[in-house]
XYZ file of C-alpha atoms in Angstrom:
603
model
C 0.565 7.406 -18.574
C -1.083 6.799 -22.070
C 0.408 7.947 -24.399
C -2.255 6.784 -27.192
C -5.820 7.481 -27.024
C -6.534 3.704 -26.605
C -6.540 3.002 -22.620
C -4.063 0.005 -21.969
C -5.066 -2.922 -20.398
C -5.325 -3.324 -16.852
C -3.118 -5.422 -14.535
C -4.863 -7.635 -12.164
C -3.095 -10.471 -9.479
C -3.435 -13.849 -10.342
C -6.060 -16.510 -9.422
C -6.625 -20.376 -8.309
C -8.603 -22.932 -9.770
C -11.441 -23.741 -7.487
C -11.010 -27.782 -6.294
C -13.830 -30.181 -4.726
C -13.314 -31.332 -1.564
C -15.507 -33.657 0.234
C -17.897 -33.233 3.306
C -16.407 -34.090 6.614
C -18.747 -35.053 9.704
C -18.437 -32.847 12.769
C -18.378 -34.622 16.223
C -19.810 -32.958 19.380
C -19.823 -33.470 22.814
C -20.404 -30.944 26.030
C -17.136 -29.921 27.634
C -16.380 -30.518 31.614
C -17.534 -28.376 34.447
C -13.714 -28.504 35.648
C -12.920 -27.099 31.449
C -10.833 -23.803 30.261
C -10.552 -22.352 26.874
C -7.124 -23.431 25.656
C -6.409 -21.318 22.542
C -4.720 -18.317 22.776
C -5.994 -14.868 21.334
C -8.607 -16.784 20.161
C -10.681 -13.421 19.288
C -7.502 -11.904 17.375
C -7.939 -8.995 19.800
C -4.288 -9.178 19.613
C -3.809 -8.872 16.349
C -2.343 -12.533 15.024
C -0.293 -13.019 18.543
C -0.401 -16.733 19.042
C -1.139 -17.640 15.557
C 0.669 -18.820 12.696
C -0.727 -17.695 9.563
C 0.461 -18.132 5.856
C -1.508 -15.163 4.847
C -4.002 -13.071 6.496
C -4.506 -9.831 8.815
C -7.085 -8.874 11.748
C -9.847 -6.121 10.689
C -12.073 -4.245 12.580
C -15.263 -5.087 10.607
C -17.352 -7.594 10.384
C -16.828 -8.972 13.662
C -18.813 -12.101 15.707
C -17.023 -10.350 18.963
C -14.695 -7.974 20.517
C -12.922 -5.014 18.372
C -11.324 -7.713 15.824
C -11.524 -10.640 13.956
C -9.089 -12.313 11.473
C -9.298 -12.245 7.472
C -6.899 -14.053 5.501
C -7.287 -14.784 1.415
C -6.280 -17.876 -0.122
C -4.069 -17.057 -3.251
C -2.180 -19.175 -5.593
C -1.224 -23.168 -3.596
C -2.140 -21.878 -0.279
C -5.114 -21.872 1.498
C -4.413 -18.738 3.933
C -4.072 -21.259 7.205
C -3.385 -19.744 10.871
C -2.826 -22.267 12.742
C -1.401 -22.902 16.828
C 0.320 -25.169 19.332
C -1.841 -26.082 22.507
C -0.285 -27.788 25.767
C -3.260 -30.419 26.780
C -3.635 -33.425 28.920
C -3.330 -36.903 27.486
C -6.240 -38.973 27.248
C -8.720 -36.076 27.573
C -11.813 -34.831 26.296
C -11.946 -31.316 24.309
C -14.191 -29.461 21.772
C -12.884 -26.933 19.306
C -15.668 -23.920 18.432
C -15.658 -20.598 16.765
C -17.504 -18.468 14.234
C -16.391 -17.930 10.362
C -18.029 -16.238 7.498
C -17.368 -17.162 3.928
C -16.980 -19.889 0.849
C -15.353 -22.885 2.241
C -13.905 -22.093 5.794
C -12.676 -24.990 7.501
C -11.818 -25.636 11.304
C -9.916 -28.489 12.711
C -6.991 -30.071 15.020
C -3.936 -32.300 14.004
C -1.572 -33.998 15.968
C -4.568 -35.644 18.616
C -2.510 -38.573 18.811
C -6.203 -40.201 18.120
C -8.190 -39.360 15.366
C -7.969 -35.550 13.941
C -10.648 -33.725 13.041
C -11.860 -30.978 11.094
C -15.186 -29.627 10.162
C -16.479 -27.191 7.292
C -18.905 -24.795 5.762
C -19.079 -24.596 2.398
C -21.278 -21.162 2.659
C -21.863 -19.107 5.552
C -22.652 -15.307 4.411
C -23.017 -14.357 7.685
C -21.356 -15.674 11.016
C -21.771 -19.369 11.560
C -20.577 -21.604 14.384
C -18.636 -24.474 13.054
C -17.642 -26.859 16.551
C -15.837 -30.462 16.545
C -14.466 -32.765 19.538
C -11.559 -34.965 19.540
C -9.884 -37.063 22.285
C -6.165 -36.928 22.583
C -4.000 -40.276 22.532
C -2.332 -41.903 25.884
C 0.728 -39.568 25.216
C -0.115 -36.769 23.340
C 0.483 -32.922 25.155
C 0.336 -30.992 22.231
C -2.225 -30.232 19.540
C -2.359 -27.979 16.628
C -5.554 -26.410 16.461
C -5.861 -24.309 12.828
C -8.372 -22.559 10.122
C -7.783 -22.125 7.053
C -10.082 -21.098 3.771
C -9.860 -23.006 -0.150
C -7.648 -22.410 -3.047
C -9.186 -19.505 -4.747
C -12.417 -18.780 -3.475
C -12.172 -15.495 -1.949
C -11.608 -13.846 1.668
C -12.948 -16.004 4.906
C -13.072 -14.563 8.049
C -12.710 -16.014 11.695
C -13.769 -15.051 15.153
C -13.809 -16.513 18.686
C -12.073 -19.728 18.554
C -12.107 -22.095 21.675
C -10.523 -25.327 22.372
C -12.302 -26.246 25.679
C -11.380 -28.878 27.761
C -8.290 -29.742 30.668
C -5.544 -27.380 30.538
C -2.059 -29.043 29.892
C 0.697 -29.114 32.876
C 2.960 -25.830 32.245
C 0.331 -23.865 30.323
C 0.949 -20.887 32.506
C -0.279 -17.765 32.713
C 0.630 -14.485 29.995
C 2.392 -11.678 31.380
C 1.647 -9.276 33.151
C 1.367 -5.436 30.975
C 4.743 -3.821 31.260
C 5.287 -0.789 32.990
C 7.363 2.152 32.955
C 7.303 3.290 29.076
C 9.360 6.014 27.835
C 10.469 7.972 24.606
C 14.202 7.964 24.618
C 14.287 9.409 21.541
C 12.762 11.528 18.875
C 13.219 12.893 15.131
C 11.008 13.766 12.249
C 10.642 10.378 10.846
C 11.432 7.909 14.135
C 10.535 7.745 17.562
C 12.735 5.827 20.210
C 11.196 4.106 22.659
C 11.776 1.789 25.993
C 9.866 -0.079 29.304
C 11.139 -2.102 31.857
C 11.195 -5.938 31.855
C 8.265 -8.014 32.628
C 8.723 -11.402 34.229
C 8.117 -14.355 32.217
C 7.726 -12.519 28.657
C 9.451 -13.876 25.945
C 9.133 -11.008 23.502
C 7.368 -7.244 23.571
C 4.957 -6.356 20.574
C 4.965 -2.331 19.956
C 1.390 -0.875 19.071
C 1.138 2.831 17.530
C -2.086 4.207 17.437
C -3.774 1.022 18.650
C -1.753 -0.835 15.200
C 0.386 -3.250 16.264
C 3.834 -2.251 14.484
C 7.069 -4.069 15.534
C 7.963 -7.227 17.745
C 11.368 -7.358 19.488
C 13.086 -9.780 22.071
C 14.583 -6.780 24.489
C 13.085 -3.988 26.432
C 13.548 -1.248 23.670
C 12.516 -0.162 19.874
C 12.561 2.463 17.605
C 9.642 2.811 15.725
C 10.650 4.845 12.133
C 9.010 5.593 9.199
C 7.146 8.418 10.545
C 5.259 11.512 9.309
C 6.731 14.633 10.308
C 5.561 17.346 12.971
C 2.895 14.367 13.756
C 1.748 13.266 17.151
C 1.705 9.487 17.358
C 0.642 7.577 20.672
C 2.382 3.641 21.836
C 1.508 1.054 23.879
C 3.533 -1.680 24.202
C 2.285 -5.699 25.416
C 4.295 -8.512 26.668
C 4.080 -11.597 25.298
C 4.836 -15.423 26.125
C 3.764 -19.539 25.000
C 0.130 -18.536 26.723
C -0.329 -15.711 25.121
C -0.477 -11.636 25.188
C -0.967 -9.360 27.711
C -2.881 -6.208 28.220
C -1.678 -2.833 26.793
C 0.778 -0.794 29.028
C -0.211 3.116 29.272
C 0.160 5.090 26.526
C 2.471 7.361 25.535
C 3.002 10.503 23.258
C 5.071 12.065 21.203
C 5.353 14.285 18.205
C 7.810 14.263 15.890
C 10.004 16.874 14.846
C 9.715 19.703 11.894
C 12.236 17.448 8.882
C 13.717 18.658 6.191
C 13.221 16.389 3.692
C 11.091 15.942 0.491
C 11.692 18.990 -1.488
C 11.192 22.584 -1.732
C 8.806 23.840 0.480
C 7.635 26.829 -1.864
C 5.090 24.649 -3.401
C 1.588 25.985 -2.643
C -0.005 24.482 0.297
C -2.720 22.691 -2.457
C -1.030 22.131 -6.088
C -2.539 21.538 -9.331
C -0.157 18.720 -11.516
C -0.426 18.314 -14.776
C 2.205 16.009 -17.701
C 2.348 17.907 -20.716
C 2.890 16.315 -24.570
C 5.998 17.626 -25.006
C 7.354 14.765 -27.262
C 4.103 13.943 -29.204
C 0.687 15.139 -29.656
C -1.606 12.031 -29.829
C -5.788 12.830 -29.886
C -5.492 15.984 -27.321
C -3.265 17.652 -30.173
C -0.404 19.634 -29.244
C -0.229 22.236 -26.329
C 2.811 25.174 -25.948
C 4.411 25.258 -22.441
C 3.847 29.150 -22.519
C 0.225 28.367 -23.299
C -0.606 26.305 -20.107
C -2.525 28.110 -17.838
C -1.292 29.483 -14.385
C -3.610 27.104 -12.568
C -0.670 24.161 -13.149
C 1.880 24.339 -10.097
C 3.689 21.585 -11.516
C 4.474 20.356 -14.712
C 5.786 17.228 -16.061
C 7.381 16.893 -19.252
C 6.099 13.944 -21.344
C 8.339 11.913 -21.455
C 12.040 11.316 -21.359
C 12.652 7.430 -22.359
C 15.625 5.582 -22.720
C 17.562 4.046 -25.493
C 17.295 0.428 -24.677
C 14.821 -0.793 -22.182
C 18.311 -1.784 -20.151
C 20.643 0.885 -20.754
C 19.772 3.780 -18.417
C 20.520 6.453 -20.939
C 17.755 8.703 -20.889
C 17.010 10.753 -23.837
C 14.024 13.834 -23.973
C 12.728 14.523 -27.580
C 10.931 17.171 -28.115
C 8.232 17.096 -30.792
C 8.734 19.304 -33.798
C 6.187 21.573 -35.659
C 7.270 19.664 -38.845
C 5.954 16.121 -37.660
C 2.633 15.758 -35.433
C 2.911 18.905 -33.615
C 1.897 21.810 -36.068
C 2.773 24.586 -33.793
C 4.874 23.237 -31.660
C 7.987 25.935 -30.406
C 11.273 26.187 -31.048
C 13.965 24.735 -28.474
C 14.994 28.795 -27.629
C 11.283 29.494 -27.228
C 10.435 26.302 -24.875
C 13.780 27.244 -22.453
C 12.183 30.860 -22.187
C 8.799 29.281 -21.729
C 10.247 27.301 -18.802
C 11.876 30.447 -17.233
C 8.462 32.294 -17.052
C 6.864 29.697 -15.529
C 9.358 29.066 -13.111
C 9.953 33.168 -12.027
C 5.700 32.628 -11.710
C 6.783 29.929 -8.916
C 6.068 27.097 -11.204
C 8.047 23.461 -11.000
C 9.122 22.188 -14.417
C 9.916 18.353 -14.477
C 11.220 16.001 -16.954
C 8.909 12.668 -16.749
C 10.601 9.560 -17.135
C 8.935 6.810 -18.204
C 5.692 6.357 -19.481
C 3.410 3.662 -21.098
C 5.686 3.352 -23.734
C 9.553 4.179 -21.822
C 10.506 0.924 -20.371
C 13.545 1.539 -17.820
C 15.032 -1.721 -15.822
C 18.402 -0.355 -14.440
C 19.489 -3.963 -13.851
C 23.126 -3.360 -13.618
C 25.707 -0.487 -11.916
C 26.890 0.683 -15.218
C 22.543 1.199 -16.294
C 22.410 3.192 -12.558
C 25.068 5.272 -13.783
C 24.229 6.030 -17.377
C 20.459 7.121 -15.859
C 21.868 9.446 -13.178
C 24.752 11.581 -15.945
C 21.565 11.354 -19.035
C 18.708 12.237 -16.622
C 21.058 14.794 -14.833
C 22.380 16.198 -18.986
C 18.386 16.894 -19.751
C 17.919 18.774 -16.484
C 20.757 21.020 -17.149
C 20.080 21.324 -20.745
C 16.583 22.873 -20.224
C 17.259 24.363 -16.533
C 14.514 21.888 -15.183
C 13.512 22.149 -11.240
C 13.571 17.747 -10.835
C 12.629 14.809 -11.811
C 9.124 12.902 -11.952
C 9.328 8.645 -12.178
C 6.809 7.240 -13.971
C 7.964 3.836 -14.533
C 4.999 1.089 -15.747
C 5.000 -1.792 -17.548
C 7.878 -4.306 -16.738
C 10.450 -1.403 -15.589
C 10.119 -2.600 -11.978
C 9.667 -5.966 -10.806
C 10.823 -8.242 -7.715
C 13.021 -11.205 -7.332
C 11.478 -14.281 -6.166
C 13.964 -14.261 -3.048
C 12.857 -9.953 -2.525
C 10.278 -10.547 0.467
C 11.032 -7.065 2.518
C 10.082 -3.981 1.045
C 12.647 -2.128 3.813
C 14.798 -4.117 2.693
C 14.900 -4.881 -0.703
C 17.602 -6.493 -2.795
C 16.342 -6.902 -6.726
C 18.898 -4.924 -8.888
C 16.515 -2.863 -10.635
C 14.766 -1.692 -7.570
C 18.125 -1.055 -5.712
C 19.822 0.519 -8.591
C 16.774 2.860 -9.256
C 17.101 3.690 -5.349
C 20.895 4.605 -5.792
C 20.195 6.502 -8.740
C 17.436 8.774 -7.174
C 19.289 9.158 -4.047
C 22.426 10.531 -6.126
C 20.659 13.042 -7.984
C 19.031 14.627 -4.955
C 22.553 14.550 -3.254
C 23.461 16.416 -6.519
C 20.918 19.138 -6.716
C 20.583 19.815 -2.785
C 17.336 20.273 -1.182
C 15.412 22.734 -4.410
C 15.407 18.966 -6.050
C 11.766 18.164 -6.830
C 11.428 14.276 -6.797
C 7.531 13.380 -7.786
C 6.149 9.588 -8.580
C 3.546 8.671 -10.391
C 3.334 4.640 -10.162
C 0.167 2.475 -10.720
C -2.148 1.040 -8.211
C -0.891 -2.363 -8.913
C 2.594 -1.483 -8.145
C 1.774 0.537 -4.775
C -2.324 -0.117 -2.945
C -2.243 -3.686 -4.393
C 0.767 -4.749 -2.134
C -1.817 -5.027 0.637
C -2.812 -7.857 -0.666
C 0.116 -9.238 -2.477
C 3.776 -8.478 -2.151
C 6.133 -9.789 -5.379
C 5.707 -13.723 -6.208
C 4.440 -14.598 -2.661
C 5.713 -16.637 -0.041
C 4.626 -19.828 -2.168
C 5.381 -17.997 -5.041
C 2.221 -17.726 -8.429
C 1.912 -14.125 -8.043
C 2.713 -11.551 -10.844
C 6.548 -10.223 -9.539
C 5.793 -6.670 -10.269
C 3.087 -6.528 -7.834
C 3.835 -3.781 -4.868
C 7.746 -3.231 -6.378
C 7.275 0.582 -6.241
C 6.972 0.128 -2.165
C 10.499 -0.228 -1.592
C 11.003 3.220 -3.574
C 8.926 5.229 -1.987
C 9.512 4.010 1.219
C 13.500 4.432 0.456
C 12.690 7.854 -0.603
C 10.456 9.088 1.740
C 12.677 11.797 3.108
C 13.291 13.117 -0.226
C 9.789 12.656 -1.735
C 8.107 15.545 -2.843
C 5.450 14.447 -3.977
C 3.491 10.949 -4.471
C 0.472 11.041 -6.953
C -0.233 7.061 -7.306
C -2.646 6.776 -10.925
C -5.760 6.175 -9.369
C -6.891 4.854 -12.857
C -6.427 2.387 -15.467
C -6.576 0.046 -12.609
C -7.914 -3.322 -11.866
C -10.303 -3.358 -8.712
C -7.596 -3.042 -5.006
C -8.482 -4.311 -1.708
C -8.875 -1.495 0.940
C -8.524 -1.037 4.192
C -11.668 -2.630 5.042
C -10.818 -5.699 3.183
C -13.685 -5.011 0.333
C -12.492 -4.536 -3.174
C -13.293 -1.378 -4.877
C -13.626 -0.109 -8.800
C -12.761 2.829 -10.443
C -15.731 5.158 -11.109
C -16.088 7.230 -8.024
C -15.585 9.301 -5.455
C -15.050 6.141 -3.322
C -12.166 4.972 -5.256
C -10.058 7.599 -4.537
C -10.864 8.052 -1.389
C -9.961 4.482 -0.526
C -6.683 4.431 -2.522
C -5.311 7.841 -0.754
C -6.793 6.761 3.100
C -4.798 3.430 2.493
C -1.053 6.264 1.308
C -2.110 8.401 4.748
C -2.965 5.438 6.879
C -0.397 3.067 6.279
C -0.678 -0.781 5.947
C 0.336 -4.212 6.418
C 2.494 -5.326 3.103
C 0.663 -8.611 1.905
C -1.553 -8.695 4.855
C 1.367 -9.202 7.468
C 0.943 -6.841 10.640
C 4.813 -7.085 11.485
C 5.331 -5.523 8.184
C 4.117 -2.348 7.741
C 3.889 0.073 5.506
C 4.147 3.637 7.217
C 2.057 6.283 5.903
C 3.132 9.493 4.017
C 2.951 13.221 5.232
C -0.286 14.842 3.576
C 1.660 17.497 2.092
C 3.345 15.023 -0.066
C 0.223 13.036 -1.693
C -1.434 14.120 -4.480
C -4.282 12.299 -6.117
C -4.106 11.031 -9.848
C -7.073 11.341 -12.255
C -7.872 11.434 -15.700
C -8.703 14.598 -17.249
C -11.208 14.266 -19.411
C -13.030 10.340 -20.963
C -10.764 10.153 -23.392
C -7.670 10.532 -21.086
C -8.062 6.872 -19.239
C -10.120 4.364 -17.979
C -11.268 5.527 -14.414
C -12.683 9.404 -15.395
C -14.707 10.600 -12.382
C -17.125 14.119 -12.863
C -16.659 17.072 -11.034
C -19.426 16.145 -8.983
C -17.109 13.213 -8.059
C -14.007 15.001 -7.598
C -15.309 17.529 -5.092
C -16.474 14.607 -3.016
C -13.102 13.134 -2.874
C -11.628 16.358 -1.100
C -14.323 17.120 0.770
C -14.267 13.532 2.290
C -10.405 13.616 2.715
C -9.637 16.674 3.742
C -13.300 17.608 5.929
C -14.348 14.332 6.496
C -18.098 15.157 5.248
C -19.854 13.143 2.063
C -17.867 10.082 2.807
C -19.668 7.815 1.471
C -19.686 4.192 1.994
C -16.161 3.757 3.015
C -15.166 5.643 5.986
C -11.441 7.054 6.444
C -8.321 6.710 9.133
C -8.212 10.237 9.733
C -8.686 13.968 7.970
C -5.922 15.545 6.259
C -6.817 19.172 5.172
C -2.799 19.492 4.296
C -3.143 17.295 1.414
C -1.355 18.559 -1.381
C -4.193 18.623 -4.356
C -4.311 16.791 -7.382
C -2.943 15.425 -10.325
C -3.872 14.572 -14.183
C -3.493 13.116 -17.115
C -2.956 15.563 -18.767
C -3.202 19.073 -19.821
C -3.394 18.722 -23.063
C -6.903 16.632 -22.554
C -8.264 18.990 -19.938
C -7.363 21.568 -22.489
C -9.163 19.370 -25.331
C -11.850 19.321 -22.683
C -12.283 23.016 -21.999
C -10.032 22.723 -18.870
C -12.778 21.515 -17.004
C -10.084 19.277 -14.619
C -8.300 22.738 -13.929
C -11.680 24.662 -13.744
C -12.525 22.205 -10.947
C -9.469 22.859 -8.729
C -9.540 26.281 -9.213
C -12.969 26.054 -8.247
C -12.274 24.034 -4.650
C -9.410 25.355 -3.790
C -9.687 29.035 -4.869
């Protein structure tokens, strides 16, 4: 949150240097009558089964054929290749096809035991058939057929590949679907699951609601990270060297009721708000027991620490002898919190903050947050605790690749610490976040430093948080501005500005996703009731201000599904929790036109 009028600059993921490459000639030749296509999946109708791919995912849009094709972004030294092994026949005849769209897209085959091959486009802005033909050596049985895009110039996409020609001895068949699926278990956040054995598989892939979400070697899974009192449907494929089978039946199952992420006397749509408590800034100075009754929840701006690395938290309030003419006394501000809480108001302290640096990079930092963060909540009789860490507080190892499982020391540590203090203050404990696009939507895309490392380290580090958290969440309101342009769902990137924006950034929190475009890593998507969406108040409040107008067609599109725009949502969610802003002291510099707005929608 900024905390001066000037709107700080915007994080954005780093980029390659374009390189020339030279033309390559593309060979042809008509395949046999007696001919099969080789490659395996080669529609990605199966998500990336078969494949080998240093980056990319399989989207539903734009397509050459089928449901899917695949999309993969070349970032930093790699070139987003997927890539697979083929049995073949020595001394034989084959041609490699398929259909790509983008800047330099390249398809090809190593390993012919002749010459390889590859051929290019250096535009296609539509679907274009790029084909080549190779003849393996006197001993060659395997070939790697791939595609790939160039170092940094943009998103290619590829559809029905085909290596046509004589089908290798031992190529075999895929499975057959498996049978017999079950639930063998079921809670508010996991579902168990198991099938009988299929002959010939080699591994199982798990699919909920037509995602693909989990591979295992064995005949069962649990499948966790769910939504509560949520129906979820799973299919389950078997899988071997010649590829995927079809879908078993489906299953159901709904999960149970939970108990987890804070009270649940919040109002079923809830109006946030931070308010200057420490300093004043262009909005001026606003007293607690002057904010309207419209706020549900209220985050005091800001507690910070004492060193950037010490974990001790300290809240100052501002003083009506220094920029806050006006400003209350401490007796006045404790009574101002009581009223608003007998009203059924939440009181937070904020930690954090454009200008509150926090890295808890060692035990004794964990510790000194948790005793000074749990000293300012008894001092003023607070209801929880909001994190708002930017900046450098939170960023990932080079070796931290698993958001489930994550192992940088600030990120752990900040984990332990929240963890403790809910354990502390039972389940009343109101645990909000309030992280940055870059550090949550933009993990999509890009996950830490990367598997070939380039990329900015704090990129997607508040994942392992919230996803560590989820059971004690309350609430999630992600700063939907201030932000650099985020891939979404649909693989386009989108701006700040509009209704779109938002709508795009909260789908992707309620949908789920693939954590730097890899399918087997997931993402699982939060309850509605716990996401709220993050706007500025007023122009002067951040970059990213959207009108009214704007704001209205954000809910009505999430929560009605009608005035949608151009980008076109996972679902409808008329339990989402509301909104949130920065702040009410610019909506009340702005003639609380933010809170007018809510109280308009939402009655």
């Amino acid at each position: 949150m900024d905390r001066a009028r000037r709107p700080r600059s915007v994080l954005a993921a780093l980029t390659a240097t374009l390189l020339a490459v030279p033309a390559l000639t593309a060979l042809s030749s008509p395949a046999g009558a007696a001919d099969a296509d080789l490659a395996v999946n080669g529609g990605f109708e199966s998500g990336l089964t078969g494949w080998t791919c240093t980056a990319g995912t399989t989207v539903d849009s734009p397509v050459h054929g089928g449901r899917s094709a695949l999309r993969a972004t070349p970032a930093g030294n790699d070139n987003a290749q997927c890539a697979q092994t083929v049995t073949v026949q020595p001394d034989a005849q084959y041609t490699l096809s398929g259909y790509v769209r983008g800047s330099y897209v390249y398809l090809g085959a190593n390993g012919t035991g002749t010459s390889d091959v590859s051929t290019w486009t250096q535009s296609a802005p539509d679907w274009q058939k790029l084909s080549t033909t190779f003849r393996t050596g006197p001993t060659t049985t395997k070939v790697t057929i791939y595609t790939h895009g160039w170092y940094g110039t943009g998103a290619y996409q590829a559809d029905d590949l085909t290596l046509v020609g004589p089908g290798g001895s031992g190529t075999g068949q895929p499975p057959a679907a498996p049978a017999g699926l079950r639930t063998t278990s079921v809670t508010s956040s996991s579902v168990g699951l198991s099938w009988s054995a299929v002959t010939g598989a080699t591994s199982y892939a798990l699919y909920r609601d037509g995602t693909r979400v989990q591979n295992v070697t064995g005949t069962s899974a649990t499948v966790s990270g769910l939504a509560a009192s949520t129906a979820y449907s799973f299919q389950v494929t078997a899988a071997n060297a010649a590829g995927e089978s079809p879908r078993s039946t489906a299953v159901t199952a709904t999960t149970g009721a939970g108990t987890g992420g804070g009270p649940s006397d919040l109002p079923a749509h809830a109006l946030v708000g931070y308010l200057h408590a420490g300093f004043a800034n262009g909005a001026g100075y606003t007293r607690l027991a002057d904010v309207p009754d419209s706020w549900d929840v209220i985050d005091l701006a800001f507690g910070e620490p004492t060193s950037a690395t010490s974990g001790d938290i300290r809240f100052n309030r501002c003083s009506s002898g220094g920029e806050c003419p006006g400003a209350e006394s401490d007796a006045d501000f404790k009574a101002a919190i009581k009223a608003k809480q007998a009203a059924g108001k939440k009181v937070l302290i904020s930690i954090g903050g454009q200008n509150g640096q926090v890295q808890l990079t060692t035990t004794a930092a964990r510790d000194a947050f948790v005793s000074s963060v749990s000293k300012i909540i008894d001092t003023w009789g607070l209801d929880g605790l909001d994190v708002d860490f930017e900046g450098h507080s939170l960023s990932l190892n080079a070796d931290d690749t698993d958001f489930k499982h994550p192992t940088t020391p600030v990120v752990v540590n900040l984990i332990s610490a929240l963890k403790t203090l809910k354990a502390k203050y039972g389940t009343k404990f109101v645990l909000t976040m309030a992280p940055e696009t870059f550090f949550v939507q933009n993990g999509y895309q890009f996950y830490g430093t990367g598997k070939w490392g380039g990329q900015d380290p704090r990129c997607g580090a508040y994942l392992p948080v919230i996803h560590a958290l989820r059971e004690d969440l309350t609430l999630l309101h992600v700063q939907d501005y201030n932000s650099g342009p985020i891939m979404r769902l649909d693989n386009q990137y989108h701006s700040m500005g509009g209704a779109d924006f938002h709508i795009a950034m909260t789908d992707m929190l309620l949908t789920g996703f693939p954590v730097a475009g890899d399918p087997d890593n997931v993402f699982p998507p939060l309850r509605p009731d716990q996401v709220a969406i993050g706007m500025p108040a007023s122009t002067n409040a951040g970059n990213g201000y959207v009108s009214p107008a704007e704001v209205t067609k954000t809910l009505d599109c999430l929560t009605k599904k009608t005035d949608c725009g151009s980008y076109t949502t996972h679902g409808t969610w008329p339990a989402l929790r509301g909104l949130m802003t920065w702040s009410i002291n610019w909506d009340r510099f702005s003639s609380w036109q933010f809170q007018k707005t809510f109280d308009g929608y939402f009655g």
